[in-house]
Amino acid sequence: MDRNSLNTDKRNIVQGEDEAGFGVYVHWPFCLSKCPYCDFNSHVVANVDQRQWADALTRELEHMRGLTGPRELRSIFFGGGTPSLMEVPTVEAVLSAIDRLWGIHQGVEITLEANPTSVEAERFRGYRAAGVNRLSLGVQSLDDRELKFLGRLHSAEEALKAIGLAREIFPRLSFDLIYARPGQTAEAWARELRLALSHAADHLSLYQLTIEEGTAFARLYERGAFRLPEEEDAAELYRLTGEIAAEAGMSAYEVSNYARPGAEARHNLVYWRYGDYAGVGPGAHGRISGDGKKLATQTLKMPGEWLAAVNAEGHGIAALEDVSTAEQGDEMMLMGLRLEEGVSLSRHAHLTGHALDDARVDDLVQKGLLLREGDRIATTQRGRLVLDALLGRLLA
Amino acid sequence: MTDLAHIRNFSIIAHIDHGKSTLADRLIQLCGGLEAREMKEQVLDSMDIERERGITIKAQTVRLDYKAKNGEMYELNLIDTPGHVDFAYEVNRSLAACEGSLLVVDASQGVEAQTLANVYQALEVNHEVVPVLNKIDLPAADPEKTRQQIEDVIGLDASDAVEISAKSGIGIPDVLEAIVNRLPPPKGDIKAPLKAMLVDSWYDSYLGVVVLVRIIDGEMKKGQRVLMMGTGGVYTLEQVGIFRPKRENVASLTPGEIGFFTASIKEVADTRVGDTITEERRQCAAPLEGFKPAQPVVFCGLFPVDASEFEDLREAMGKLRLNDASFEFEMETSAALGFGFRCGFLGLLHLEIIRERIEREFNIDLITTAPSVIYHLHMTDGTVQEMHNPADMPDTMKIDHIEEPWIKATILVPDEYLGSVLKLCEDRRGHQVDLTYAGSRAMLVYRLPLNEVVLDFYDRLKSVSRGYASFDYHIEGYEEGDLVKMTILVNDELVDALSTIVHRSRAEQRGRAMCEKLKELIPKHLFKIPIQAAIGGRIVARETIAAMRKDVTAKCYGGDISRKRKLLDKQKEGKKKMRQFGRVDIPQDAFIAALKMDEN
């Protein structure tokens, strides 16, 4: 199912890619329970003083505004953790701070990640009223037994209800599914995916289960408690996923993301197109350009430490790194080649000061892993599935 | 000086793990050679590698002062000897420097092949041998059976063997009494001209070369001008002394004694083991018989993984050679691996030790190529060439025939494993010479081509016998063989470092095995990689490494690009540990691993 030519009309999904855009990321680090597969910065805490957190996030946003200067805002993303544990006034406070600092004009995408439990669903209308216009639901599976294995607190029925409700309330909706689970057959996955597609709006994130260091799954996996599909089978599942999603009119515009044309996640496109973003909250990352440099920011990961730092100094930034031009080139490539639209070679050359090795590019094109058209290169479907190794070949 | 009647010089013969070093430790302790706080395990094994592997590589010596039960003081000189076949020549010279040996046998294990070979060497130089049964306190110990075995297998009277446990300290005084009462004192004439045997030498960064000597006649003193009769070198002695085991200078060394001297000698290569040392002005009538110098029998290429470390490698080899004249090297260029060295070793263990020391002590990652023996190429023009690198094989049209070295191997094995050992020997083109039994153990004598042995025969032997078989060999001579050069092509490109010489009858099997091994060893790439084994232009085996199908981070957002970039950096780092052949990355350890046969 490899494409034979570059899908050039995908190039300008939102705006010209030369301006990859600017977004704000807000990290809410709390969860009701820790999922066994998740290695994101999340913490189970009984009582969170939401007022205090709203104030701290606001202060850190103010600090970030000092670093970015005035920028045209394209998107806002509440991630976590579980942002749907934020009370509505907290979301309101954060959005009003962002509006004050950068301005939220019409058309800014505002996404919030939510879990589909009934308790959280009750807040949907409040979030919408606060300005959230896109919901990303952590459905993960539509099978109760699988949900249990994945450590999720909701049922398949609750998930479908939440999807229905969200579709009524929000103009845009996406949800996540995890596949290539232990023992999952191609038939079972195809059934589950078709069911999901029948409920989906216009965007889905479909991730293959991976074992991340330090998670409960990592310990179980090491002990041999379960096995993951073999490389060949996983590749086949991926191919099948693309095929079924395409039947429903959704194409893989990124390695694990599927959307109808125009429904792509603008915020994530900022990352993948190597744009700028300010990240606030514990363990958030940022990339901020200015004076010909690119700054990488990372905040303190532990919620208590972050909060104390913000209260004392106005921000929780733990690491502020100048990303070298060579590193910028690598980062741009490793993000951009995840996208179907690929990357611009001249932009890469402009960033790094030298052109990419032509012979290496040609070699990968010849192997059917890269497509090259004019100034752009992009991965084929086969190439995208071996992107990590491909990057090693291209850049190392 | 000590009068001859109160000197005893002895060495300890034992198989690995039978407790030689522990016994030596105990003897030193009991004679007060070291305070308790200075004792550490295996005092005489001074190199880290010796301690870790539980082996002795260099001969070591220690003088003990022992007050015997008869009330008299004795000077006991212990020369510790290596226990591995690769270092057999070192055993030889150590044995030649003394009059008696302790034969230490683990009473729970019995006699092993290596022990056998060393005892015969000792008997050949007319040693008095005292059998010592060690580990008698183990539940599995069977002193009676072991005694019987010593008599049956070696033909040595073991009725008055000393029973000990070196670990628990049982019976150690009996060993010392046996040394005094049963071993003969040395002979010699202090008034005769100096005549001393050069037993060993090594490089010390403070003292230069330290020479270990056994005095036969005369006296050796500081300031003396000595002549090395073999090399013709003349030196002025700077320090003369003994080891207890700490170095201690003495006024002189007299007949029967073992000690050292230093004389501003720059390299170990300037000294020849077995040489006779005499006084320049008053020379002895005739030199000692001497030893044949040890000849390398196994050759391989050592290349730095990081090509920029070539000069460092040269320096490291030079330094190691200062201390080990038996190790040879010369520069080699490989199309695949760039600049490196072709090195000669006494055996595989020797190779491994040198390699490990370079990696550990000098911090240089190495690629080791297939070990090879020396082949004699009889050319059609009547000349004979030596070849120890398959890459150097001339056009086969110009070769009339090839000869390869054969060994005679002695293997001792419990009879339940005999079948597997016989199969192994047959698989390696062996010819059975003899098969005898001693109790429940078989003693096998086989003739084997050395090229079937160098790489992994010993590992395989240990594996098929669950560690119970023991092995010893010596080279017998050269014989014609139907040998061919097998080359390996990876992704259609010849990798010269993987070329080997094999017997025609084994070629296809070896080719298949190597291709299968390489398929496991080379990681998947973005493209499929054919691996082929060829003889001349003919492909005899082929495997294909399938192209990688999936290798991608599923989830990549939250903006944490730094982590992804670090993964990429790690990938770049990992690439440095690989060698690129055309477009294929081959891991550095694949070159040796590809040759090891599982034979299962």
XYZ file of N, CA, C and O in Angstrom, chain A residues 39 207-208 212 231-232 234-235 256 268 271-272 277 285 287 321 327 330-331 334-335 338 363 367 369 384-390 392-393 395-396, chain B residues 524-527 546-569 571-572 575 580 582-585:
288
model
N 4.207 6.074 30.861
C 5.425 6.607 31.484
C 5.436 8.132 31.436
O 6.478 8.754 31.560
N -2.374 3.762 18.688
C -1.001 3.444 19.086
C -0.805 1.964 19.268
O -1.638 1.298 19.858
N 0.329 1.471 18.807
C 0.676 0.105 19.170
C 1.232 0.136 20.602
O 1.949 1.057 20.980
N 7.312 0.720 28.121
C 8.195 1.827 28.479
C 8.893 1.523 29.795
O 8.311 0.948 30.710
N 7.603 -8.838 15.466
C 7.789 -7.703 14.560
C 6.929 -7.813 13.293
O 6.251 -6.859 12.906
N 6.937 -8.998 12.681
C 6.183 -9.191 11.442
C 4.682 -8.987 11.673
O 3.993 -8.347 10.879
N 3.246 -7.336 14.137
C 2.975 -5.940 14.475
C 2.931 -5.094 13.204
O 2.074 -4.215 13.055
N 3.863 -5.391 12.283
C 3.888 -4.645 11.026
C 2.594 -4.887 10.243
O 2.022 -3.963 9.658
N 1.061 7.493 14.035
C -0.033 6.872 14.776
C -1.322 7.699 14.770
O -2.217 7.455 15.571
N -0.491 19.204 17.726
C 0.580 18.226 17.506
C 1.357 18.519 16.234
O 2.550 18.224 16.144
N 4.367 20.498 16.956
C 5.546 19.693 17.349
C 6.201 19.051 16.138
O 7.410 19.099 15.949
N 5.358 18.379 15.356
C 5.907 17.581 14.261
C 6.548 18.436 13.182
O 7.458 17.998 12.492
N 6.824 26.086 20.951
C 5.769 25.900 21.939
C 6.306 26.206 23.315
O 7.462 25.933 23.636
N 7.736 20.321 28.437
C 8.846 20.702 27.570
C 8.459 21.869 26.694
O 7.281 22.061 26.386
N 9.985 24.544 23.253
C 11.006 24.938 22.262
C 10.671 26.366 21.887
O 9.575 26.650 21.385
N 18.212 24.820 27.729
C 19.348 24.373 26.916
C 19.289 25.049 25.559
O 18.226 25.209 24.976
N 21.743 19.809 16.225
C 20.668 19.140 16.960
C 19.298 19.583 16.443
O 18.367 18.779 16.362
N 18.555 17.574 13.474
C 18.123 16.229 13.840
C 16.680 16.235 14.357
O 15.862 15.394 13.974
N 16.377 17.198 15.228
C 15.039 17.250 15.811
C 13.975 17.483 14.748
O 12.918 16.854 14.744
N 13.572 14.197 12.868
C 12.943 13.079 13.552
C 11.484 13.355 13.878
O 10.698 12.422 14.053
N 11.097 14.626 13.908
C 9.680 14.921 14.074
C 8.991 14.947 12.701
O 7.945 14.335 12.512
N 7.873 11.898 10.672
C 6.716 11.154 11.181
C 5.471 11.495 10.359
O 4.511 10.752 10.341
N 19.815 6.614 -1.552
C 19.855 5.212 -1.167
C 18.521 4.789 -0.545
O 17.966 3.735 -0.870
N 15.511 2.288 -1.882
C 15.021 1.142 -1.108
C 13.511 1.214 -0.872
O 12.951 0.351 -0.195
N 11.938 3.490 0.889
C 11.616 3.939 2.248
C 11.354 5.434 2.314
O 10.666 5.913 3.195
N 8.015 4.672 7.143
C 7.563 5.258 8.394
C 7.550 4.217 9.512
O 7.756 4.515 10.670
N 7.334 2.978 9.113
C 7.260 1.909 10.099
C 8.648 1.517 10.627
O 8.770 0.849 11.645
N 9.696 1.952 9.929
C 11.053 1.684 10.426
C 11.778 3.018 10.614
O 12.991 3.115 10.450
N 11.011 4.019 11.013
C 11.558 5.377 11.055
C 12.779 5.499 11.963
O 13.740 6.189 11.623
N 12.759 4.833 13.118
C 13.884 5.001 14.046
C 15.191 4.535 13.401
O 16.222 5.203 13.502
N 15.132 3.399 12.727
C 16.332 2.885 12.054
C 16.676 3.763 10.853
O 17.842 4.044 10.586
N 15.646 4.206 10.166
C 15.846 5.065 8.991
C 16.563 6.362 9.383
O 17.466 6.818 8.690
N 18.565 6.741 11.828
C 19.953 6.382 12.094
C 20.746 6.368 10.803
O 21.868 6.856 10.725
N 20.144 5.829 9.776
C 20.775 5.728 8.468
C 20.979 7.111 7.840
O 21.992 7.386 7.216
N 20.880 10.173 9.394
C 21.514 11.249 10.160
C 22.780 10.839 10.903
O 23.567 11.683 11.301
N 22.958 9.549 11.148
C 24.107 9.147 11.976
C 25.364 8.999 11.131
O 25.273 8.748 9.945
N 19.126 -6.814 11.978
C 18.342 -6.489 10.790
C 18.646 -5.071 10.318
O 18.879 -4.180 11.129
N 18.652 -4.905 9.017
C 18.858 -3.586 8.438
C 17.581 -3.154 7.733
O 16.600 -3.877 7.708
N 17.651 -1.975 7.124
C 16.484 -1.458 6.419
C 16.259 -2.200 5.100
O 15.251 -2.023 4.449
N 17.231 -3.022 4.740
C 17.139 -3.753 3.482
C 17.537 -5.189 3.769
O 18.145 -5.470 4.788
N 16.321 -10.889 6.668
C 15.158 -10.142 6.180
C 15.295 -8.668 6.541
O 15.954 -8.308 7.509
N 14.683 -7.826 5.739
C 14.696 -6.396 6.037
C 13.877 -6.136 7.296
O 12.910 -6.843 7.580
N 14.296 -5.136 8.031
C 13.558 -4.746 9.220
C 12.169 -4.261 8.804
O 12.027 -3.568 7.807
N 11.150 -4.648 9.563
C 9.815 -4.220 9.164
C 9.238 -3.165 10.090
O 8.422 -2.348 9.696
N 9.619 -3.223 11.365
C 9.019 -2.234 12.262
C 10.035 -1.782 13.295
O 10.638 -2.591 13.999
N 10.227 -0.494 13.362
C 11.102 0.098 14.354
C 10.767 1.583 14.412
O 11.394 2.408 13.785
N 9.746 1.879 15.152
C 9.327 3.284 15.216
C 8.701 3.549 16.580
O 8.034 2.684 17.144
N 8.991 4.706 17.128
C 8.378 5.101 18.381
C 6.905 5.396 18.099
O 6.597 6.239 17.272
N 6.013 4.654 18.775
C 4.592 4.798 18.469
C 4.088 6.179 18.854
O 3.405 6.851 18.093
N 4.472 6.580 20.045
C 3.897 7.793 20.594
C 4.979 8.846 20.662
O 6.031 8.610 21.225
N 4.721 9.980 20.067
C 5.760 10.991 20.108
C 5.139 12.355 20.184
O 5.051 13.077 19.221
N 4.631 12.679 21.351
C 4.277 14.084 21.537
C 4.353 14.468 22.985
O 5.044 13.807 23.767
N 3.672 15.495 23.394
C 3.979 16.033 24.699
C 5.217 16.908 24.557
O 5.673 17.518 25.492
N 5.740 16.959 23.318
C 6.810 17.905 23.038
C 8.182 17.502 23.534
O 9.129 18.262 23.436
N 8.300 16.262 24.078
C 9.603 15.856 24.598
C 10.477 15.335 23.470
O 10.677 14.141 23.293
N 11.024 16.269 22.698
C 11.865 15.876 21.567
C 13.262 15.512 22.049
O 13.939 14.707 21.443
N 13.664 16.128 23.176
C 15.029 15.888 23.654
C 15.267 14.404 23.852
O 16.327 13.882 23.537
N 14.258 13.732 24.401
C 14.407 12.304 24.674
C 14.598 11.518 23.370
O 15.424 10.628 23.301
N 13.807 11.899 22.381
C 13.948 11.256 21.071
C 15.333 11.511 20.482
O 15.950 10.634 19.922
N 15.780 12.751 20.672
C 17.094 13.102 20.110
C 18.188 12.307 20.811
O 19.143 11.848 20.180
N 18.020 12.110 22.114
C 19.021 11.326 22.841
C 19.057 9.882 22.339
O 20.118 9.267 22.281
N 17.885 9.362 21.981
C 17.848 8.014 21.412
C 18.624 7.967 20.102
O 19.362 7.024 19.833
N 18.456 9.013 19.322
C 19.174 9.086 18.047
C 20.681 9.181 18.289
O 21.470 8.536 17.611
N 21.057 9.978 19.306
C 22.474 10.114 19.630
C 23.058 8.778 20.060
O 24.190 8.432 19.738
N 21.995 5.910 19.147
C 22.090 5.121 17.926
C 23.395 5.454 17.195
O 24.085 4.579 16.705
N 23.714 6.749 17.159
C 24.947 7.179 16.503
C 26.143 6.587 17.242
O 27.100 6.144 16.629
N 26.650 2.926 16.586
C 27.214 2.685 15.259
C 28.721 2.610 15.285
O 29.339 1.928 14.494
N 31.492 -0.974 9.294
C 30.684 -0.930 8.094
C 31.368 -1.642 6.944
O 32.537 -1.396 6.658
N 30.547 -2.066 3.155
C 29.597 -1.555 2.194
C 28.538 -0.824 3.010
O 28.849 0.092 3.757
N 27.329 -1.321 2.940
C 26.263 -0.637 3.666
C 25.807 -1.428 4.882
O 24.810 -1.113 5.502
N 26.557 -2.471 5.213
C 26.133 -3.328 6.315
C 26.992 -3.083 7.550
O 28.208 -3.009 7.474
N 26.328 -2.930 8.703
C 27.043 -2.769 9.964
C 27.212 -4.150 10.590
O 26.226 -4.830 10.857
